[in-house]
Coordinates of N, CA, C and O in Angstrom, one line a residue:
X23 N 235.2 61.7 -19.9 CA 235.2 62.1 -21.3 C 234.0 63.1 -21.5 O 232.9 62.8 -21.1
X24 N 234.2 64.1 -22.3 CA 233.2 65.1 -22.6 C 232.1 64.5 -23.5 O 232.4 63.6 -24.2
X25 N 230.9 65.2 -23.5 CA 229.8 64.7 -24.3 C 230.2 64.9 -25.8 O 229.8 64.0 -26.6
X26 N 231.0 65.9 -26.2 CA 231.4 66.1 -27.6 C 232.3 64.9 -28.0 O 232.2 64.4 -29.1
X27 N 233.2 64.5 -27.1 CA 234.1 63.4 -27.4 C 233.4 62.1 -27.6 O 233.7 61.3 -28.4
X28 N 232.4 61.9 -26.7 CA 231.6 60.7 -26.7 C 230.8 60.6 -28.0 O 230.8 59.6 -28.7
X29 N 230.2 61.8 -28.4 CA 229.4 61.8 -29.6 C 230.3 61.6 -30.8 O 229.9 60.8 -31.7
X30 N 231.5 62.1 -30.8 CA 232.4 61.9 -31.9 C 232.8 60.4 -32.0 O 232.9 59.8 -33.1
X31 N 233.1 59.8 -30.8 CA 233.4 58.4 -30.8 C 232.3 57.5 -31.3 O 232.5 56.6 -32.1
X32 N 231.0 57.9 -31.0 CA 229.9 57.1 -31.5 C 229.8 57.3 -33.0 O 229.7 56.3 -33.7
X33 N 230.0 58.5 -33.5 CA 229.9 58.7 -35.0 C 231.0 58.0 -35.7 O 230.8 57.5 -36.8
X34 N 232.2 58.0 -35.2 CA 233.3 57.3 -35.8 C 233.0 55.8 -35.9 O 233.3 55.2 -36.9
X35 N 232.6 55.2 -34.8 CA 232.3 53.8 -34.8 C 231.1 53.4 -35.8 O 231.2 52.4 -36.5
X36 N 230.1 54.3 -35.8 CA 229.0 54.1 -36.8 C 229.5 54.1 -38.2 O 229.1 53.3 -39.0
X37 N 230.4 55.0 -38.5 CA 230.9 55.1 -39.9 C 231.7 53.9 -40.3 O 231.7 53.4 -41.4
X38 N 232.5 53.3 -39.3 CA 233.3 52.2 -39.6 C 232.5 50.9 -39.8 O 232.8 50.2 -40.8
X39 N 231.6 50.6 -38.9 CA 230.9 49.3 -39.0 C 229.8 49.2 -38.0 O 230.0 49.6 -36.9
X40 N 228.7 48.7 -38.4 CA 227.6 48.5 -37.5 C 228.0 47.5 -36.4 O 227.6 47.7 -35.2
X41 N 228.8 46.6 -36.7 CA 229.2 45.6 -35.6 C 230.1 46.3 -34.6 O 229.9 46.1 -33.4
X42 N 231.0 47.1 -35.0 CA 231.8 47.9 -34.1 C 231.0 48.8 -33.2 O 231.1 48.9 -32.0
X43 N 230.0 49.5 -33.8 CA 229.1 50.3 -33.1 C 228.3 49.5 -32.0 O 228.2 49.9 -30.9
X44 N 227.8 48.4 -32.4 CA 227.0 47.6 -31.5 C 227.9 47.1 -30.3 O 227.5 47.2 -29.2
X45 N 229.0 46.6 -30.6 CA 229.9 46.0 -29.5 C 230.4 47.1 -28.6 O 230.7 46.9 -27.5
X46 N 230.6 48.3 -29.1 CA 231.2 49.4 -28.3 C 230.1 50.2 -27.5 O 230.4 50.6 -26.4
X47 N 228.9 50.3 -28.1 CA 228.0 51.3 -27.5 C 226.6 50.7 -27.1 O 225.9 51.4 -26.4
X48 N 226.3 49.5 -27.5 CA 225.0 48.9 -27.1 C 225.2 47.9 -26.0 O 226.2 47.2 -26.0
X49 N 224.2 47.8 -25.1 CA 224.3 46.9 -24.0 C 223.1 46.0 -24.0 O 222.0 46.3 -24.5
X50 N 223.3 44.8 -23.5 CA 222.2 43.8 -23.2 C 221.4 44.3 -22.0 O 221.9 45.2 -21.2
X51 N 220.2 43.8 -21.8 CA 219.4 44.3 -20.6 C 220.1 44.1 -19.3 O 219.9 44.8 -18.4
X52 N 221.0 43.1 -19.2 CA 221.8 42.9 -18.0 C 223.0 43.8 -17.8 O 223.7 43.7 -16.8
X53 N 223.2 44.6 -18.8 CA 224.3 45.6 -18.7 C 225.6 45.2 -19.4 O 226.5 46.0 -19.5
X54 N 225.7 43.9 -19.8 CA 226.9 43.5 -20.5 C 226.9 44.0 -21.9 O 225.8 44.4 -22.5
X55 N 228.0 44.1 -22.5 CA 228.2 44.6 -23.9 C 227.4 43.6 -24.9 O 227.5 42.4 -24.8
X56 N 226.7 44.2 -25.8 CA 226.0 43.5 -26.9 C 227.1 42.8 -27.7 O 228.1 43.4 -28.1
X57 N 226.9 41.6 -28.1 CA 227.8 40.8 -28.9 C 227.1 40.0 -29.9 O 226.5 38.9 -29.6
X58 N 227.0 40.4 -31.2 CA 226.2 39.7 -32.2 C 226.9 38.3 -32.5 O 228.1 38.3 -32.5
X59 N 226.1 37.3 -32.6 CA 226.7 36.0 -33.0 C 226.9 36.0 -34.5 O 226.4 36.9 -35.2
X60 N 227.6 35.0 -35.1 CA 228.0 35.0 -36.5 C 226.8 35.2 -37.5 O 226.9 35.9 -38.5
X61 N 225.6 34.6 -37.2 CA 224.5 34.7 -38.0 C 223.9 36.1 -38.0 O 223.5 36.7 -39.0
X62 N 223.9 36.8 -36.8 CA 223.5 38.2 -36.7 C 224.4 39.1 -37.5 O 224.0 40.0 -38.2
X63 N 225.7 38.8 -37.4 CA 226.7 39.6 -38.2 C 226.4 39.5 -39.7 O 226.4 40.5 -40.4
X64 N 226.2 38.3 -40.1 CA 225.9 38.1 -41.5 C 224.6 38.8 -42.0 O 224.6 39.4 -43.0
X65 N 223.6 38.8 -41.1 CA 222.4 39.5 -41.4 C 222.6 41.0 -41.5 O 222.2 41.7 -42.4
X66 N 223.3 41.5 -40.5 CA 223.7 43.0 -40.4 C 224.4 43.4 -41.7 O 224.1 44.4 -42.3
X67 N 225.4 42.6 -42.1 CA 226.2 43.0 -43.2 C 225.4 42.9 -44.5 O 225.6 43.8 -45.4
X68 N 224.5 42.0 -44.6 CA 223.6 42.0 -45.8 C 222.7 43.2 -45.8 O 222.5 43.8 -46.9
X69 N 222.2 43.7 -44.7 CA 221.4 44.9 -44.6 C 222.2 46.1 -45.0 O 221.8 46.9 -45.8
X70 N 223.4 46.2 -44.5 CA 224.3 47.3 -44.7 C 224.7 47.4 -46.2 O 224.8 48.4 -46.8
X71 N 224.9 46.2 -46.8 CA 225.3 46.2 -48.2 C 224.2 46.2 -49.2 O 224.4 46.1 -50.4
X72 N 223.0 46.5 -48.7 CA 221.8 46.8 -49.6 C 221.2 45.6 -50.2 O 220.5 45.7 -51.2
X73 N 221.3 44.4 -49.6 CA 220.6 43.2 -50.1 C 219.1 43.5 -50.0 O 218.6 43.8 -48.9
X74 N 218.4 43.4 -51.1 CA 217.0 43.8 -51.0 C 216.1 42.6 -50.9 O 215.0 42.7 -50.3
X75 N 216.5 41.4 -51.4 CA 215.7 40.2 -51.3 C 216.3 39.3 -50.2 O 217.0 38.4 -50.5
X76 N 216.0 39.6 -48.9 CA 216.6 39.0 -47.8 C 215.6 38.2 -47.1 O 214.5 38.7 -46.7
X77 N 215.8 36.9 -46.9 CA 215.0 36.0 -46.1 C 215.8 35.5 -45.0 O 216.9 34.9 -45.2
X78 N 215.3 35.7 -43.8 CA 216.0 35.1 -42.6 C 215.2 34.0 -42.0 O 214.2 34.2 -41.4
X79 N 215.7 32.8 -42.3 CA 215.0 31.6 -41.9 C 215.7 31.2 -40.5 O 216.6 30.4 -40.5
X80 N 215.1 31.7 -39.5 CA 215.7 31.5 -38.1 C 214.7 31.0 -37.2 O 213.5 31.3 -37.3
X81 N 215.1 30.3 -36.2 CA 214.2 29.7 -35.2 C 213.8 30.7 -34.1 O 214.3 31.9 -34.2
X82 N 213.1 30.3 -33.2 CA 212.7 31.1 -32.0 C 213.9 31.4 -31.2 O 214.9 30.6 -31.1
X83 N 213.9 32.6 -30.7 CA 215.0 33.1 -29.8 C 216.4 33.2 -30.5 O 217.4 33.1 -29.8
X84 N 216.4 33.3 -31.8 CA 217.6 33.5 -32.5 C 218.2 34.9 -32.4 O 219.4 35.1 -32.5
X85 N 217.3 35.9 -32.2 CA 217.8 37.2 -32.0 C 217.4 38.1 -33.2 O 218.0 39.1 -33.5
X86 N 216.3 37.8 -33.9 CA 215.8 38.5 -35.1 C 215.4 40.0 -34.6 O 215.8 40.9 -35.3
X87 N 214.6 40.1 -33.6 CA 214.1 41.4 -33.2 C 215.3 42.2 -32.7 O 215.4 43.4 -32.9
X88 N 216.2 41.6 -31.9 CA 217.3 42.3 -31.4 C 218.2 42.8 -32.5 O 218.6 44.0 -32.4
X89 N 218.5 42.0 -33.4 CA 219.4 42.4 -34.5 C 218.8 43.5 -35.3 O 219.5 44.5 -35.8
X90 N 217.5 43.5 -35.6 CA 216.8 44.6 -36.3 C 216.8 45.9 -35.4 O 217.0 47.0 -36.0
X91 N 216.7 45.8 -34.1 CA 216.8 46.9 -33.3 C 218.2 47.5 -33.3 O 218.3 48.7 -33.4
X92 N 219.2 46.7 -33.3 CA 220.6 47.1 -33.4 C 220.8 47.9 -34.7 O 221.4 48.9 -34.8
X93 N 220.3 47.3 -35.8 CA 220.4 47.9 -37.1 C 219.7 49.3 -37.2 O 220.2 50.2 -37.7
X94 N 218.5 49.3 -36.6 CA 217.8 50.6 -36.6 C 218.6 51.7 -35.8 O 218.7 52.8 -36.3
X95 N 219.1 51.3 -34.7 CA 219.9 52.3 -33.9 C 221.1 52.8 -34.7 O 221.4 54.0 -34.8
X96 N 221.8 51.9 -35.4 CA 222.9 52.2 -36.2 C 222.5 53.1 -37.4 O 223.1 54.2 -37.7
X97 N 221.4 52.7 -38.1 CA 220.9 53.5 -39.2 C 220.5 54.9 -38.8 O 220.8 55.8 -39.6
X98 N 219.7 55.0 -37.7 CA 219.3 56.4 -37.3 C 220.4 57.3 -37.0 O 220.4 58.5 -37.3
X99 N 221.5 56.8 -36.5 CA 222.7 57.6 -36.2 C 223.5 57.9 -37.5 O 224.0 59.0 -37.7
X100 N 223.6 56.9 -38.3 CA 224.5 56.9 -39.5 C 224.0 57.9 -40.5 O 224.7 58.6 -41.2
X101 N 222.7 57.9 -40.7 CA 222.1 58.7 -41.8 C 221.2 59.9 -41.2 O 220.3 59.6 -40.4
X102 N 221.5 61.1 -41.7 CA 220.8 62.2 -41.3 C 219.4 62.3 -42.0 O 219.3 61.9 -43.1
X103 N 218.4 62.9 -41.3 CA 217.1 63.2 -41.9 C 216.5 62.0 -42.5 O 215.9 62.1 -43.6
X104 N 216.5 60.9 -41.9 CA 215.9 59.6 -42.4 C 214.8 59.2 -41.4 O 214.8 59.6 -40.2
X105 N 213.8 58.5 -41.9 CA 212.7 58.0 -41.1 C 212.7 56.5 -41.2 O 212.8 55.9 -42.3
X106 N 212.5 55.8 -40.0 CA 212.4 54.4 -40.0 C 211.0 54.1 -39.4 O 210.6 54.6 -38.4
X107 N 210.3 53.2 -40.1 CA 209.0 52.7 -39.7 C 209.2 51.2 -39.3 O 209.7 50.5 -40.1
X108 N 208.7 50.9 -38.2 CA 208.7 49.5 -37.8 C 207.3 48.9 -38.1 O 206.3 49.3 -37.5
X109 N 207.3 48.0 -39.0 CA 206.0 47.4 -39.5 C 206.0 45.9 -39.2 O 207.0 45.2 -39.5
X110 N 205.0 45.4 -38.6 CA 204.9 44.0 -38.2 C 203.4 43.6 -38.3 O 202.5 44.4 -38.4
X111 N 203.2 42.3 -38.3 CA 201.8 41.8 -38.4 C 200.9 42.3 -37.3 O 199.7 42.5 -37.5
X112 N 201.5 42.5 -36.1 CA 200.7 43.0 -35.0 C 201.4 44.1 -34.3 O 202.7 44.2 -34.4
X113 N 200.7 45.0 -33.6 CA 201.3 46.0 -32.8 C 202.3 45.5 -31.8 O 203.3 46.1 -31.5
X114 N 201.9 44.4 -31.1 CA 202.7 43.8 -30.1 C 204.1 43.4 -30.7 O 205.1 43.6 -30.0
X115 N 204.1 42.9 -31.9 CA 205.4 42.5 -32.5 C 206.2 43.7 -32.9 O 207.4 43.7 -32.7
X116 N 205.6 44.8 -33.4 CA 206.3 46.0 -33.7 C 206.8 46.6 -32.4 O 208.0 47.2 -32.4
X117 N 206.1 46.6 -31.3 CA 206.5 47.1 -30.0 C 207.7 46.5 -29.5 O 208.6 47.1 -28.8
X118 N 207.9 45.2 -29.7 CA 209.1 44.5 -29.2 C 210.3 45.1 -29.8 O 211.3 45.4 -29.1
X119 N 210.3 45.4 -31.1 CA 211.5 46.0 -31.7 C 211.6 47.5 -31.3 O 212.7 47.9 -30.9
X120 N 210.5 48.2 -31.2 CA 210.6 49.6 -30.8 C 211.1 49.7 -29.4 O 211.9 50.6 -29.1
X121 N 210.6 48.9 -28.5 CA 211.1 48.9 -27.1 C 212.6 48.6 -27.0 O 213.2 49.2 -26.1
X122 N 213.1 47.7 -27.8 CA 214.5 47.5 -27.8 C 215.3 48.7 -28.3 O 216.3 49.1 -27.7
X123 N 214.8 49.3 -29.3 CA 215.5 50.5 -29.9 C 215.4 51.6 -28.8 O 216.5 52.2 -28.5
X124 N 214.3 51.9 -28.2 CA 214.1 52.9 -27.2 C 215.0 52.7 -26.0 O 215.5 53.6 -25.4
X125 N 215.1 51.4 -25.6 CA 215.9 51.1 -24.4 C 217.4 51.6 -24.6 O 218.0 52.1 -23.7
X126 N 217.9 51.4 -25.8 CA 219.3 51.8 -26.1 C 219.4 53.4 -26.1 O 220.3 53.9 -25.6
X127 N 218.3 54.0 -26.7 CA 218.4 55.5 -26.7 C 218.0 56.2 -25.4 O 218.3 57.3 -25.2
X128 N 217.5 55.4 -24.4 CA 217.2 56.0 -23.1 C 218.5 55.9 -22.2 O 218.5 56.6 -21.2
X129 N 219.4 55.1 -22.6 CA 220.6 54.9 -21.8 C 221.8 55.8 -22.4 O 221.8 56.1 -23.5
X130 N 222.8 56.0 -21.5 CA 224.0 56.7 -21.9 C 224.8 55.7 -22.7 O 224.9 54.5 -22.4
X131 N 225.5 56.1 -23.8 CA 225.7 57.5 -24.3 C 224.7 57.9 -25.4 O 224.7 59.0 -25.8
X132 N 223.8 57.0 -25.9 CA 223.0 57.3 -27.0 C 221.9 58.3 -26.6 O 221.4 59.1 -27.5
X133 N 221.6 58.5 -25.3 CA 220.6 59.5 -24.9 C 221.1 60.9 -25.2 O 220.2 61.8 -25.3
X134 N 222.3 61.1 -25.4 CA 222.8 62.4 -25.8 C 222.5 62.8 -27.2 O 222.6 64.0 -27.6
X135 N 222.1 61.8 -28.0 CA 221.8 62.1 -29.4 C 220.3 62.4 -29.6 O 219.9 62.7 -30.8
X136 N 219.5 62.4 -28.6 CA 218.0 62.6 -28.7 C 217.8 64.1 -28.8 O 218.4 64.9 -28.1
X137 N 216.9 64.5 -29.7 CA 216.5 65.9 -29.8 C 215.3 66.3 -28.8 O 215.1 67.4 -28.5
X138 N 214.6 65.2 -28.4 CA 213.5 65.4 -27.4 C 213.3 64.1 -26.8 O 213.8 63.0 -27.2
X139 N 212.4 64.1 -25.7 CA 212.1 62.9 -25.0 C 211.4 61.9 -25.9 O 210.6 62.2 -26.8
X140 N 211.7 60.6 -25.7 CA 211.1 59.5 -26.5 C 209.6 59.5 -26.1 O 209.2 59.5 -25.0
X141 N 208.8 59.3 -27.2 CA 207.4 59.3 -27.0 C 207.0 57.8 -27.1 O 207.3 57.1 -28.1
X142 N 206.2 57.3 -26.1 CA 205.7 55.9 -26.2 C 204.2 55.9 -26.7 O 203.9 54.9 -27.4
X143 N 203.4 56.8 -26.3 CA 202.0 56.8 -26.6 C 201.6 58.2 -27.0 O 202.1 59.1 -26.5
X144 N 200.6 58.3 -27.9 CA 199.8 57.3 -28.6 C 200.6 56.7 -29.8 O 200.4 55.6 -30.2
X145 N 201.6 57.5 -30.3 CA 202.4 57.0 -31.4 C 203.8 57.0 -31.0 O 204.4 58.1 -30.8
X146 N 204.4 55.8 -30.9 CA 205.8 55.8 -30.4 C 206.8 56.4 -31.4 O 206.6 56.3 -32.6
X147 N 207.7 57.2 -30.9 CA 208.6 57.9 -31.8 C 209.9 58.3 -31.0 O 209.9 58.5 -29.8
X148 N 211.0 58.3 -31.8 CA 212.3 58.7 -31.3 C 212.8 59.7 -32.3 O 212.8 59.5 -33.5
X149 N 213.3 60.9 -31.8 CA 213.8 61.9 -32.7 C 215.2 62.2 -32.3 O 215.5 62.6 -31.1
X150 N 216.1 62.2 -33.3 CA 217.5 62.5 -33.0 C 217.9 63.9 -33.4 O 217.2 64.5 -34.2
X151 N 219.0 64.4 -32.9 CA 219.5 65.7 -33.2 C 219.9 65.8 -34.7 O 220.0 66.9 -35.2
X152 N 220.2 64.7 -35.3 CA 220.6 64.7 -36.8 C 219.4 64.8 -37.7 O 219.5 64.7 -38.9
X153 N 218.2 64.8 -37.1 CA 217.0 64.9 -37.9 C 216.3 63.6 -38.2 O 215.2 63.5 -38.8
X154 N 217.0 62.5 -37.9 CA 216.4 61.2 -38.1 C 215.4 60.8 -37.0 O 215.5 61.3 -35.9
X155 N 214.4 60.0 -37.4 CA 213.3 59.6 -36.5 C 212.9 58.2 -36.8 O 212.9 57.8 -37.9

């Protein structure tokens, strides 16, 4: 499949649903397809639908960082000329989410959407061809 067709397929999935985008184009570290569990789907849909007062009372290893990274990947592709800032109590915590996002954009097919190489230091950043960063 050509890069133009792959890019179009990504954009179509992004427009339909973040869950469809995640399951079709994002991979777990072991290479299997990402599959959000019902709680993650509920959190994603709340974010997409603009819920502003959102509290996620979840335990350890629930997938909070992963679901936020998935959402950021979807958001960066879905909306042109937007900026996403990852803010956390510590740099280490923010890095967990950034590293998850960058892992997806370093791999095929999302790597085709980068406008330049991902920067890790001194200031981590990802820039897409649609102007989002």
